PDB file of N, CA and C in Angstrom:
ATOM      1  N   MET Z   1       9.096 -39.194  40.938  1.00 67.00           N
ATOM      2  CA  MET Z   1       8.626 -38.791  39.632  1.00 67.00           C
ATOM      3  C   MET Z   1       8.279 -37.292  39.671  1.00 67.00           C
ATOM      4  N   ALA Z   2       8.710 -36.551  38.644  1.00 71.00           N
ATOM      5  CA  ALA Z   2       8.488 -35.104  38.569  1.00 71.00           C
ATOM      6  C   ALA Z   2       7.084 -34.816  38.065  1.00 71.00           C
ATOM      7  N   SER Z   3       6.519 -33.736  38.582  1.00 80.00           N
ATOM      8  CA  SER Z   3       5.175 -33.362  38.143  1.00 80.00           C
ATOM      9  C   SER Z   3       5.245 -32.737  36.743  1.00 80.00           C
ATOM     10  N   LEU Z   4       4.114 -32.607  36.158  1.00 77.00           N
ATOM     11  CA  LEU Z   4       4.009 -32.033  34.810  1.00 77.00           C
ATOM     12  C   LEU Z   4       4.589 -30.623  34.772  1.00 77.00           C
ATOM     13  N   PHE Z   5       4.312 -29.826  35.790  1.00 77.00           N
ATOM     14  CA  PHE Z   5       4.783 -28.441  35.800  1.00 77.00           C
ATOM     15  C   PHE Z   5       6.300 -28.364  35.952  1.00 77.00           C
ATOM     16  N   GLU Z   6       6.886 -29.282  36.685  1.00 79.00           N
ATOM     17  CA  GLU Z   6       8.346 -29.314  36.811  1.00 79.00           C
ATOM     18  C   GLU Z   6       8.992 -29.684  35.477  1.00 79.00           C
ATOM     19  N   ARG Z   7       8.394 -30.645  34.783  1.00 73.00           N
ATOM     20  CA  ARG Z   7       8.938 -31.028  33.466  1.00 73.00           C
ATOM     21  C   ARG Z   7       8.786 -29.892  32.461  1.00 73.00           C
ATOM     22  N   LEU Z   8       7.645 -29.196  32.486  1.00 74.00           N
ATOM     23  CA  LEU Z   8       7.457 -28.066  31.566  1.00 74.00           C
ATOM     24  C   LEU Z   8       8.423 -26.934  31.883  1.00 74.00           C
ATOM     25  N   GLY Z   9       8.775 -26.743  33.142  1.00 74.00           N
ATOM     26  CA  GLY Z   9       9.712 -25.700  33.532  1.00 74.00           C
ATOM     27  C   GLY Z   9      11.128 -25.981  33.064  1.00 74.00           C
ATOM     28  N   GLN Z  10      11.455 -27.252  32.840  1.00 74.00           N
ATOM     29  CA  GLN Z  10      12.798 -27.618  32.397  1.00 74.00           C
ATOM     30  C   GLN Z  10      12.990 -27.420  30.897  1.00 74.00           C
ATOM     31  N   LEU Z  11      11.896 -27.388  30.135  1.00 68.00           N
ATOM     32  CA  LEU Z  11      11.994 -27.230  28.679  1.00 68.00           C
ATOM     33  C   LEU Z  11      12.420 -25.802  28.336  1.00 68.00           C
ATOM     34  N   SER Z  12      13.271 -25.692  27.374  1.00 66.00           N
ATOM     35  CA  SER Z  12      13.676 -24.359  26.926  1.00 66.00           C
ATOM     36  C   SER Z  12      12.731 -23.883  25.827  1.00 66.00           C
ATOM     37  N   PRO Z  13      12.523 -22.583  25.723  1.00 64.00           N
ATOM     38  CA  PRO Z  13      11.635 -22.087  24.666  1.00 64.00           C
ATOM     39  C   PRO Z  13      12.265 -22.314  23.298  1.00 64.00           C
ATOM     40  N   PRO Z  14      11.453 -22.446  22.261  1.00 64.00           N
ATOM     41  CA  PRO Z  14      12.009 -22.666  20.926  1.00 64.00           C
ATOM     42  C   PRO Z  14      12.806 -21.447  20.467  1.00 64.00           C
ATOM     43  N   PRO Z  15      13.843 -21.658  19.680  1.00 66.00           N
ATOM     44  CA  PRO Z  15      14.642 -20.510  19.222  1.00 66.00           C
ATOM     45  C   PRO Z  15      13.830 -19.621  18.283  1.00 66.00           C
ATOM     46  N   ALA Z  16      14.071 -18.354  18.377  1.00 65.00           N
ATOM     47  CA  ALA Z  16      13.362 -17.385  17.534  1.00 65.00           C
ATOM     48  C   ALA Z  16      13.896 -17.451  16.114  1.00 65.00           C
ATOM     49  N   THR Z  17      12.996 -17.393  15.155  1.00 66.00           N
ATOM     50  CA  THR Z  17      13.401 -17.409  13.748  1.00 66.00           C
ATOM     51  C   THR Z  17      13.593 -15.986  13.268  1.00 66.00           C
ATOM     52  N   LYS Z  18      14.237 -15.848  12.129  1.00 63.00           N
ATOM     53  CA  LYS Z  18      14.459 -14.516  11.566  1.00 63.00           C
ATOM     54  C   LYS Z  18      13.146 -13.869  11.156  1.00 63.00           C
ATOM     55  N   GLU Z  19      12.204 -14.664  10.688  1.00 61.00           N
ATOM     56  CA  GLU Z  19      10.915 -14.114  10.274  1.00 61.00           C
ATOM     57  C   GLU Z  19      10.161 -13.533  11.470  1.00 61.00           C
ATOM     58  N   ALA Z  20      10.289 -14.162  12.623  1.00 56.00           N
ATOM     59  CA  ALA Z  20       9.593 -13.664  13.804  1.00 56.00           C
ATOM     60  C   ALA Z  20      10.218 -12.372  14.309  1.00 56.00           C
ATOM     61  N   GLU Z  21      11.499 -12.139  14.030  1.00 60.00           N
ATOM     62  CA  GLU Z  21      12.185 -10.940  14.497  1.00 60.00           C
ATOM     63  C   GLU Z  21      11.970  -9.738  13.585  1.00 60.00           C
ATOM     64  N   LYS Z  22      11.513  -9.964  12.352  1.00 60.00           N
ATOM     65  CA  LYS Z  22      11.302  -8.858  11.416  1.00 60.00           C
ATOM     66  C   LYS Z  22      10.179  -7.954  11.923  1.00 60.00           C
ATOM     67  N   PRO Z  23      10.358  -6.634  11.835  1.00 58.00           N
ATOM     68  CA  PRO Z  23       9.257  -5.746  12.213  1.00 58.00           C
ATOM     69  C   PRO Z  23       8.163  -5.792  11.143  1.00 58.00           C
ATOM     70  N   LEU Z  24       6.944  -5.644  11.577  1.00 58.00           N
ATOM     71  CA  LEU Z  24       5.835  -5.628  10.633  1.00 58.00           C
ATOM     72  C   LEU Z  24       5.854  -4.324   9.844  1.00 58.00           C
ATOM     73  N   PRO Z  25       5.527  -4.366   8.547  1.00 67.00           N
ATOM     74  CA  PRO Z  25       5.506  -3.132   7.769  1.00 67.00           C
ATOM     75  C   PRO Z  25       4.419  -2.182   8.276  1.00 67.00           C
ATOM     76  N   ASP Z  26       4.660  -0.920   8.079  1.00 81.00           N
ATOM     77  CA  ASP Z  26       3.727   0.108   8.504  1.00 81.00           C
ATOM     78  C   ASP Z  26       2.402  -0.053   7.752  1.00 81.00           C
ATOM     79  N   GLN Z  27       1.285   0.176   8.433  1.00 82.00           N
ATOM     80  CA  GLN Z  27      -0.030   0.024   7.819  1.00 82.00           C
ATOM     81  C   GLN Z  27      -0.231   0.998   6.658  1.00 82.00           C
ATOM     82  N   LYS Z  28       0.317   2.218   6.778  1.00 82.00           N
ATOM     83  CA  LYS Z  28       0.183   3.185   5.687  1.00 82.00           C
ATOM     84  C   LYS Z  28       0.948   2.720   4.456  1.00 82.00           C
ATOM     85  N   LEU Z  29       2.098   2.094   4.660  1.00 88.00           N
ATOM     86  CA  LEU Z  29       2.866   1.586   3.524  1.00 88.00           C
ATOM     87  C   LEU Z  29       2.161   0.416   2.860  1.00 88.00           C
ATOM     88  N   GLN Z  30       1.519  -0.440   3.642  1.00 89.00           N
ATOM     89  CA  GLN Z  30       0.772  -1.546   3.063  1.00 89.00           C
ATOM     90  C   GLN Z  30      -0.400  -1.028   2.238  1.00 89.00           C
ATOM     91  N   ALA Z  31      -1.105  -0.037   2.763  1.00 90.00           N
ATOM     92  CA  ALA Z  31      -2.230   0.542   2.023  1.00 90.00           C
ATOM     93  C   ALA Z  31      -1.734   1.223   0.747  1.00 90.00           C
ATOM     94  N   ALA Z  32      -0.591   1.914   0.839  1.00 91.00           N
ATOM     95  CA  ALA Z  32      -0.035   2.575  -0.348  1.00 91.00           C
ATOM     96  C   ALA Z  32       0.379   1.548  -1.395  1.00 91.00           C
ATOM     97  N   GLN Z  33       0.911   0.405  -0.977  1.00 91.00           N
ATOM     98  CA  GLN Z  33       1.291  -0.630  -1.935  1.00 91.00           C
ATOM     99  C   GLN Z  33       0.060  -1.222  -2.611  1.00 91.00           C
ATOM    100  N   ARG Z  34      -1.014  -1.456  -1.847  1.00 92.00           N
ATOM    101  CA  ARG Z  34      -2.253  -1.960  -2.456  1.00 92.00           C
ATOM    102  C   ARG Z  34      -2.805  -0.945  -3.451  1.00 92.00           C
ATOM    103  N   MET Z  35      -2.742   0.340  -3.094  1.00 92.00           N
ATOM    104  CA  MET Z  35      -3.233   1.372  -4.007  1.00 92.00           C
ATOM    105  C   MET Z  35      -2.365   1.444  -5.261  1.00 92.00           C
ATOM    106  N   LEU Z  36      -1.056   1.331  -5.104  1.00 91.00           N
ATOM    107  CA  LEU Z  36      -0.155   1.359  -6.255  1.00 91.00           C
ATOM    108  C   LEU Z  36      -0.421   0.176  -7.180  1.00 91.00           C
ATOM    109  N   ASP Z  37      -0.644  -0.997  -6.614  1.00 91.00           N
ATOM    110  CA  ASP Z  37      -0.961  -2.168  -7.436  1.00 91.00           C
ATOM    111  C   ASP Z  37      -2.237  -1.934  -8.234  1.00 91.00           C
ATOM    112  N   TRP Z  38      -3.226  -1.317  -7.599  1.00 92.00           N
ATOM    113  CA  TRP Z  38      -4.478  -1.055  -8.300  1.00 92.00           C
ATOM    114  C   TRP Z  38      -4.301   0.051  -9.350  1.00 92.00           C
ATOM    115  N   ILE Z  39      -3.546   1.079  -9.024  1.00 92.00           N
ATOM    116  CA  ILE Z  39      -3.339   2.200  -9.952  1.00 92.00           C
ATOM    117  C   ILE Z  39      -2.653   1.733 -11.233  1.00 92.00           C
ATOM    118  N   GLN Z  40      -1.763   0.776 -11.124  1.00 89.00           N
ATOM    119  CA  GLN Z  40      -1.052   0.313 -12.316  1.00 89.00           C
ATOM    120  C   GLN Z  40      -1.981  -0.404 -13.289  1.00 89.00           C
ATOM    121  N   ARG Z  41      -3.128  -0.880 -12.812  1.00 90.00           N
ATOM    122  CA  ARG Z  41      -4.128  -1.478 -13.710  1.00 90.00           C
ATOM    123  C   ARG Z  41      -5.171  -0.461 -14.160  1.00 90.00           C
ATOM    124  N   TRP Z  42      -5.223   0.711 -13.537  1.00 91.00           N
ATOM    125  CA  TRP Z  42      -6.203   1.754 -13.856  1.00 91.00           C
ATOM    126  C   TRP Z  42      -5.837   2.356 -15.201  1.00 91.00           C
ATOM    127  N   THR Z  43      -6.780   2.483 -16.111  1.00 91.00           N
ATOM    128  CA  THR Z  43      -6.482   2.924 -17.471  1.00 91.00           C
ATOM    129  C   THR Z  43      -6.526   4.437 -17.658  1.00 91.00           C
ATOM    130  N   LYS Z  44      -7.147   5.160 -16.750  1.00 92.00           N
ATOM    131  CA  LYS Z  44      -7.250   6.613 -16.907  1.00 92.00           C
ATOM    132  C   LYS Z  44      -5.989   7.295 -16.388  1.00 92.00           C
ATOM    133  N   ASP Z  45      -5.822   8.575 -16.730  1.00 92.00           N
ATOM    134  CA  ASP Z  45      -4.637   9.335 -16.331  1.00 92.00           C
ATOM    135  C   ASP Z  45      -4.750   9.948 -14.942  1.00 92.00           C
ATOM    136  N   THR Z  46      -5.963  10.055 -14.426  1.00 92.00           N
ATOM    137  CA  THR Z  46      -6.164  10.652 -13.104  1.00 92.00           C
ATOM    138  C   THR Z  46      -7.043   9.735 -12.262  1.00 92.00           C
ATOM    139  N   ILE Z  47      -6.959   9.929 -10.951  1.00 92.00           N
ATOM    140  CA  ILE Z  47      -7.868   9.248 -10.034  1.00 92.00           C
ATOM    141  C   ILE Z  47      -8.367  10.263  -9.025  1.00 92.00           C
ATOM    142  N   CYS Z  48      -9.539  10.016  -8.506  1.00 91.00           N
ATOM    143  CA  CYS Z  48     -10.081  10.840  -7.428  1.00 91.00           C
ATOM    144  C   CYS Z  48     -10.645   9.907  -6.358  1.00 91.00           C
ATOM    145  N   ILE Z  49     -11.085  10.461  -5.265  1.00 89.00           N
ATOM    146  CA  ILE Z  49     -11.597   9.652  -4.162  1.00 89.00           C
ATOM    147  C   ILE Z  49     -12.777   8.799  -4.627  1.00 89.00           C
ATOM    148  N   ARG Z  50     -13.626   9.370  -5.435  1.00 90.00           N
ATOM    149  CA  ARG Z  50     -14.800   8.637  -5.904  1.00 90.00           C
ATOM    150  C   ARG Z  50     -14.408   7.402  -6.706  1.00 90.00           C
ATOM    151  N   ASP Z  51     -13.369   7.510  -7.558  1.00 91.00           N
ATOM    152  CA  ASP Z  51     -12.918   6.368  -8.351  1.00 91.00           C
ATOM    153  C   ASP Z  51     -12.444   5.223  -7.457  1.00 91.00           C
ATOM    154  N   VAL Z  52     -11.666   5.559  -6.455  1.00 90.00           N
ATOM    155  CA  VAL Z  52     -11.138   4.522  -5.570  1.00 90.00           C
ATOM    156  C   VAL Z  52     -12.258   3.900  -4.752  1.00 90.00           C
ATOM    157  N   ARG Z  53     -13.204   4.710  -4.308  1.00 90.00           N
ATOM    158  CA  ARG Z  53     -14.314   4.160  -3.509  1.00 90.00           C
ATOM    159  C   ARG Z  53     -15.201   3.249  -4.345  1.00 90.00           C
ATOM    160  N   GLN Z  54     -15.339   3.532  -5.639  1.00 92.00           N
ATOM    161  CA  GLN Z  54     -16.203   2.699  -6.475  1.00 92.00           C
ATOM    162  C   GLN Z  54     -15.477   1.483  -7.035  1.00 92.00           C
ATOM    163  N   TYR Z  55     -14.235   1.670  -7.483  1.00 92.00           N
ATOM    164  CA  TYR Z  55     -13.551   0.626  -8.230  1.00 92.00           C
ATOM    165  C   TYR Z  55     -12.308   0.060  -7.544  1.00 92.00           C
ATOM    166  N   GLY Z  56     -11.837   0.710  -6.505  1.00 89.00           N
ATOM    167  CA  GLY Z  56     -10.581   0.324  -5.880  1.00 89.00           C
ATOM    168  C   GLY Z  56     -10.710  -0.840  -4.912  1.00 89.00           C
ATOM    169  N   PRO Z  57      -9.598  -1.206  -4.286  1.00 89.00           N
ATOM    170  CA  PRO Z  57      -9.613  -2.295  -3.301  1.00 89.00           C
ATOM    171  C   PRO Z  57     -10.512  -1.961  -2.118  1.00 89.00           C
ATOM    172  N   ASN Z  58     -11.122  -2.980  -1.545  1.00 90.00           N
ATOM    173  CA  ASN Z  58     -12.049  -2.770  -0.419  1.00 90.00           C
ATOM    174  C   ASN Z  58     -11.362  -2.102   0.762  1.00 90.00           C
ATOM    175  N   SER Z  59     -10.110  -2.418   0.997  1.00 86.00           N
ATOM    176  CA  SER Z  59      -9.427  -1.864   2.164  1.00 86.00           C
ATOM    177  C   SER Z  59      -9.176  -0.362   2.035  1.00 86.00           C
ATOM    178  N   LEU Z  60      -9.307   0.194   0.831  1.00 87.00           N
ATOM    179  CA  LEU Z  60      -9.062   1.627   0.619  1.00 87.00           C
ATOM    180  C   LEU Z  60     -10.343   2.417   0.404  1.00 87.00           C
ATOM    181  N   ARG Z  61     -11.473   1.839   0.666  1.00 86.00           N
ATOM    182  CA  ARG Z  61     -12.727   2.559   0.414  1.00 86.00           C
ATOM    183  C   ARG Z  61     -13.042   3.582   1.486  1.00 86.00           C
ATOM    184  N   ASN Z  62     -12.335   3.545   2.585  1.00 87.00           N
ATOM    185  CA  ASN Z  62     -12.464   4.564   3.618  1.00 87.00           C
ATOM    186  C   ASN Z  62     -11.692   5.800   3.139  1.00 87.00           C
ATOM    187  N   PRO Z  63     -12.311   6.975   3.079  1.00 86.00           N
ATOM    188  CA  PRO Z  63     -11.619   8.145   2.527  1.00 86.00           C
ATOM    189  C   PRO Z  63     -10.326   8.517   3.257  1.00 86.00           C
ATOM    190  N   GLU Z  64     -10.294   8.365   4.586  1.00 89.00           N
ATOM    191  CA  GLU Z  64      -9.079   8.743   5.312  1.00 89.00           C
ATOM    192  C   GLU Z  64      -7.909   7.839   4.952  1.00 89.00           C
ATOM    193  N   SER Z  65      -8.145   6.526   4.901  1.00 88.00           N
ATOM    194  CA  SER Z  65      -7.057   5.605   4.564  1.00 88.00           C
ATOM    195  C   SER Z  65      -6.630   5.782   3.111  1.00 88.00           C
ATOM    196  N   MET Z  66      -7.581   6.117   2.232  1.00 89.00           N
ATOM    197  CA  MET Z  66      -7.251   6.337   0.826  1.00 89.00           C
ATOM    198  C   MET Z  66      -6.403   7.586   0.664  1.00 89.00           C
ATOM    199  N   ILE Z  67      -6.727   8.648   1.384  1.00 90.00           N
ATOM    200  CA  ILE Z  67      -5.957   9.887   1.299  1.00 90.00           C
ATOM    201  C   ILE Z  67      -4.563   9.679   1.874  1.00 90.00           C
ATOM    202  N   ASP Z  68      -4.445   8.942   2.978  1.00 91.00           N
ATOM    203  CA  ASP Z  68      -3.126   8.645   3.552  1.00 91.00           C
ATOM    204  C   ASP Z  68      -2.262   7.860   2.563  1.00 91.00           C
ATOM    205  N   ALA Z  69      -2.863   6.862   1.913  1.00 92.00           N
ATOM    206  CA  ALA Z  69      -2.119   6.068   0.928  1.00 92.00           C
ATOM    207  C   ALA Z  69      -1.705   6.932  -0.261  1.00 92.00           C
ATOM    208  N   ALA Z  70      -2.586   7.819  -0.692  1.00 92.00           N
ATOM    209  CA  ALA Z  70      -2.257   8.696  -1.821  1.00 92.00           C
ATOM    210  C   ALA Z  70      -1.138   9.663  -1.444  1.00 92.00           C
ATOM    211  N   GLU Z  71      -1.120  10.150  -0.210  1.00 92.00           N
ATOM    212  CA  GLU Z  71      -0.042  11.048   0.219  1.00 92.00           C
ATOM    213  C   GLU Z  71       1.303  10.336   0.223  1.00 92.00           C
ATOM    214  N   VAL Z  72       1.313   9.066   0.620  1.00 92.00           N
ATOM    215  CA  VAL Z  72       2.559   8.287   0.571  1.00 92.00           C
ATOM    216  C   VAL Z  72       3.027   8.151  -0.880  1.00 92.00           C
ATOM    217  N   LEU Z  73       2.083   7.908  -1.802  1.00 92.00           N
ATOM    218  CA  LEU Z  73       2.451   7.767  -3.214  1.00 92.00           C
ATOM    219  C   LEU Z  73       2.876   9.102  -3.821  1.00 92.00           C
ATOM    220  N   VAL Z  74       2.331  10.215  -3.331  1.00 92.00           N
ATOM    221  CA  VAL Z  74       2.778  11.531  -3.806  1.00 92.00           C
ATOM    222  C   VAL Z  74       4.223  11.759  -3.375  1.00 92.00           C
ATOM    223  N   LYS Z  75       4.541  11.411  -2.123  1.00 92.00           N
ATOM    224  CA  LYS Z  75       5.901  11.601  -1.622  1.00 92.00           C
ATOM    225  C   LYS Z  75       6.908  10.725  -2.357  1.00 92.00           C
ATOM    226  N   SER Z  76       6.473   9.537  -2.800  1.00 90.00           N
ATOM    227  CA  SER Z  76       7.390   8.647  -3.498  1.00 90.00           C
ATOM    228  C   SER Z  76       7.374   8.840  -5.015  1.00 90.00           C
ATOM    229  N   GLY Z  77       6.547   9.762  -5.516  1.00 90.00           N
ATOM    230  CA  GLY Z  77       6.610  10.136  -6.919  1.00 90.00           C
ATOM    231  C   GLY Z  77       5.702   9.370  -7.861  1.00 90.00           C
ATOM    232  N   TRP Z  78       4.752   8.618  -7.358  1.00 91.00           N
ATOM    233  CA  TRP Z  78       3.837   7.883  -8.221  1.00 91.00           C
ATOM    234  C   TRP Z  78       2.595   8.689  -8.572  1.00 91.00           C
ATOM    235  N   LEU Z  79       2.248   9.665  -7.747  1.00 92.00           N
ATOM    236  CA  LEU Z  79       1.092  10.526  -7.983  1.00 92.00           C
ATOM    237  C   LEU Z  79       1.512  11.974  -7.802  1.00 92.00           C
ATOM    238  N   GLU Z  80       0.770  12.868  -8.446  1.00 92.00           N
ATOM    239  CA  GLU Z  80       0.943  14.302  -8.181  1.00 92.00           C
ATOM    240  C   GLU Z  80      -0.426  14.947  -8.201  1.00 92.00           C
ATOM    241  N   PRO Z  81      -0.644  15.938  -7.354  1.00 91.00           N
ATOM    242  CA  PRO Z  81      -1.961  16.588  -7.293  1.00 91.00           C
ATOM    243  C   PRO Z  81      -2.336  17.193  -8.646  1.00 91.00           C
ATOM    244  N   ALA Z  82      -3.601  17.059  -8.996  1.00 89.00           N
ATOM    245  CA  ALA Z  82      -4.104  17.589 -10.270  1.00 89.00           C
ATOM    246  C   ALA Z  82      -4.983  18.803  -9.995  1.00 89.00           C
ATOM    247  N   GLU Z  83      -5.279  19.537 -11.070  1.00 87.00           N
ATOM    248  CA  GLU Z  83      -6.161  20.703 -10.947  1.00 87.00           C
ATOM    249  C   GLU Z  83      -7.567  20.256 -10.575  1.00 87.00           C
ATOM    250  N   LEU Z  84      -8.203  21.032  -9.731  1.00 84.00           N
ATOM    251  CA  LEU Z  84      -9.539  20.698  -9.262  1.00 84.00           C
ATOM    252  C   LEU Z  84     -10.555  21.683  -9.803  1.00 84.00           C
ATOM    253  N   HIS Z  85     -11.757  21.197 -10.021  1.00 83.00           N
ATOM    254  CA  HIS Z  85     -12.825  22.108 -10.414  1.00 83.00           C
ATOM    255  C   HIS Z  85     -13.806  22.329  -9.259  1.00 83.00           C
ATOM    256  N   ARG Z  86     -13.520  21.718  -8.116  1.00 84.00           N
ATOM    257  CA  ARG Z  86     -14.307  21.923  -6.901  1.00 84.00           C
ATOM    258  C   ARG Z  86     -13.356  22.105  -5.738  1.00 84.00           C
ATOM    259  N   TYR Z  87     -13.760  22.887  -4.771  1.00 84.00           N
ATOM    260  CA  TYR Z  87     -12.888  23.154  -3.622  1.00 84.00           C
ATOM    261  C   TYR Z  87     -12.772  21.948  -2.688  1.00 84.00           C
ATOM    262  N   ASP Z  88     -13.792  21.071  -2.673  1.00 79.00           N
ATOM    263  CA  ASP Z  88     -13.804  19.949  -1.742  1.00 79.00           C
ATOM    264  C   ASP Z  88     -13.429  18.618  -2.403  1.00 79.00           C
ATOM    265  N   MET Z  89     -12.766  18.683  -3.529  1.00 84.00           N
ATOM    266  CA  MET Z  89     -12.426  17.472  -4.275  1.00 84.00           C
ATOM    267  C   MET Z  89     -10.936  17.171  -4.133  1.00 84.00           C
ATOM    268  N   ARG Z  90     -10.586  15.896  -4.165  1.00 88.00           N
ATOM    269  CA  ARG Z  90      -9.188  15.469  -4.178  1.00 88.00           C
ATOM    270  C   ARG Z  90      -8.973  14.669  -5.449  1.00 88.00           C
ATOM    271  N   LYS Z  91      -7.961  15.069  -6.206  1.00 90.00           N
ATOM    272  CA  LYS Z  91      -7.703  14.417  -7.479  1.00 90.00           C
ATOM    273  C   LYS Z  91      -6.200  14.373  -7.706  1.00 90.00           C
ATOM    274  N   TRP Z  92      -5.697  13.258  -8.257  1.00 92.00           N
ATOM    275  CA  TRP Z  92      -4.266  13.100  -8.502  1.00 92.00           C
ATOM    276  C   TRP Z  92      -4.029  12.621  -9.923  1.00 92.00           C
ATOM    277  N   ARG Z  93      -2.931  13.073 -10.492  1.00 92.00           N
ATOM    278  CA  ARG Z  93      -2.501  12.599 -11.805  1.00 92.00           C
ATOM    279  C   ARG Z  93      -1.519  11.451 -11.581  1.00 92.00           C
ATOM    280  N   ILE Z  94      -1.660  10.388 -12.353  1.00 91.00           N
ATOM    281  CA  ILE Z  94      -0.826   9.199 -12.199  1.00 91.00           C
ATOM    282  C   ILE Z  94       0.450   9.371 -13.008  1.00 91.00           C
ATOM    283  N   ILE Z  95       1.580   9.144 -12.385  1.00 90.00           N
ATOM    284  CA  ILE Z  95       2.869   9.174 -13.063  1.00 90.00           C
ATOM    285  C   ILE Z  95       3.160   7.744 -13.507  1.00 90.00           C
ATOM    286  N   ARG Z  96       3.148   7.510 -14.789  1.00 83.00           N
ATOM    287  CA  ARG Z  96       3.392   6.154 -15.322  1.00 83.00           C
ATOM    288  C   ARG Z  96       4.884   5.947 -15.497  1.00 83.00           C
ATOM    289  N   ARG Z  97       5.393   4.847 -14.950  1.00 75.00           N
ATOM    290  CA  ARG Z  97       6.780   4.463 -15.163  1.00 75.00           C
ATOM    291  C   ARG Z  97       6.835   2.946 -15.286  1.00 75.00           C
ATOM    292  N   PRO Z  98       7.928   2.459 -15.849  1.00 67.00           N
ATOM    293  CA  PRO Z  98       8.021   1.002 -15.973  1.00 67.00           C
ATOM    294  C   PRO Z  98       8.115   0.357 -14.591  1.00 67.00           C
ATOM    295  N   PRO Z  99       7.705  -0.894 -14.470  1.00 61.00           N
ATOM    296  CA  PRO Z  99       7.776  -1.565 -13.170  1.00 61.00           C
ATOM    297  C   PRO Z  99       9.205  -1.656 -12.658  1.00 61.00           C
ATOM    298  N   ILE Z 100       9.359  -1.530 -11.365  1.00 60.00           N
ATOM    299  CA  ILE Z 100      10.687  -1.573 -10.751  1.00 60.00           C
ATOM    300  C   ILE Z 100      11.302  -2.961 -10.898  1.00 60.00           C
ATOM    301  N   VAL Z 101      10.491  -3.997 -10.883  1.00 58.00           N
ATOM    302  CA  VAL Z 101      10.991  -5.363 -10.997  1.00 58.00           C
ATOM    303  C   VAL Z 101      11.677  -5.556 -12.341  1.00 58.00           C
ATOM    304  N   ALA Z 102      11.103  -4.995 -13.404  1.00 48.00           N
ATOM    305  CA  ALA Z 102      11.690  -5.148 -14.730  1.00 48.00           C
ATOM    306  C   ALA Z 102      13.059  -4.464 -14.797  1.00 48.00           C
ATOM    307  N   GLN Z 103      13.224  -3.339 -14.111  1.00 48.00           N
ATOM    308  CA  GLN Z 103      14.515  -2.651 -14.115  1.00 48.00           C
ATOM    309  C   GLN Z 103      15.574  -3.494 -13.421  1.00 48.00           C
ATOM    310  N   LYS Z 104      15.204  -4.181 -12.346  1.00 48.00           N
ATOM    311  CA  LYS Z 104      16.165  -5.030 -11.649  1.00 48.00           C
ATOM    312  C   LYS Z 104      16.601  -6.190 -12.520  1.00 48.00           C
ATOM    313  N   CYS Z 105      15.670  -6.760 -13.274  1.00 49.00           N
ATOM    314  CA  CYS Z 105      16.000  -7.884 -14.147  1.00 49.00           C
ATOM    315  C   CYS Z 105      16.936  -7.437 -15.270  1.00 49.00           C
ATOM    316  N   ILE Z 106      16.729  -6.240 -15.786  1.00 50.00           N
ATOM    317  CA  ILE Z 106      17.577  -5.734 -16.860  1.00 50.00           C
ATOM    318  C   ILE Z 106      18.994  -5.523 -16.344  1.00 50.00           C
ATOM    319  N   ASN Z 107      19.128  -4.991 -15.127  1.00 55.00           N
ATOM    320  CA  ASN Z 107      20.456  -4.769 -14.548  1.00 55.00           C
ATOM    321  C   ASN Z 107      21.200  -6.068 -14.308  1.00 55.00           C
ATOM    322  N   VAL Z 108      20.488  -7.118 -13.918  1.00 55.00           N
ATOM    323  CA  VAL Z 108      21.108  -8.414 -13.653  1.00 55.00           C
ATOM    324  C   VAL Z 108      21.578  -9.043 -14.960  1.00 55.00           C
ATOM    325  N   ALA Z 109      20.789  -8.877 -16.046  1.00 53.00           N
ATOM    326  CA  ALA Z 109      21.147  -9.489 -17.324  1.00 53.00           C
ATOM    327  C   ALA Z 109      22.380  -8.842 -17.938  1.00 53.00           C
ATOM    328  N   MET Z 110      22.649  -7.581 -17.625  1.00 54.00           N
ATOM    329  CA  MET Z 110      23.792  -6.902 -18.228  1.00 54.00           C
ATOM    330  C   MET Z 110      25.050  -7.201 -17.544  1.00 54.00           C
TER     331      MET Z 110
END
């Protein structure tokens, strides 16, 4: 009779699934997506660090992570730097556009 360890050694590992092989998204991109989701519900035309710290998602209340997420959104065209009345302030103007999902649905219907 084979011992437990010999039987376990004969078993093959389970096959890897496609989901397990996918790379995890970058943390900055995840934070930028959470910020974008929140910005689309924000009713004002501009946001600053104070607004996000008071009203934004909990994961973005750290100023460094919020600034990193805002820089990603500036590069992708959702935000642009706004005029400041203080040298130590960060403020961005929100670029409003229709949701990307709606554009995909319109293209499929045509």
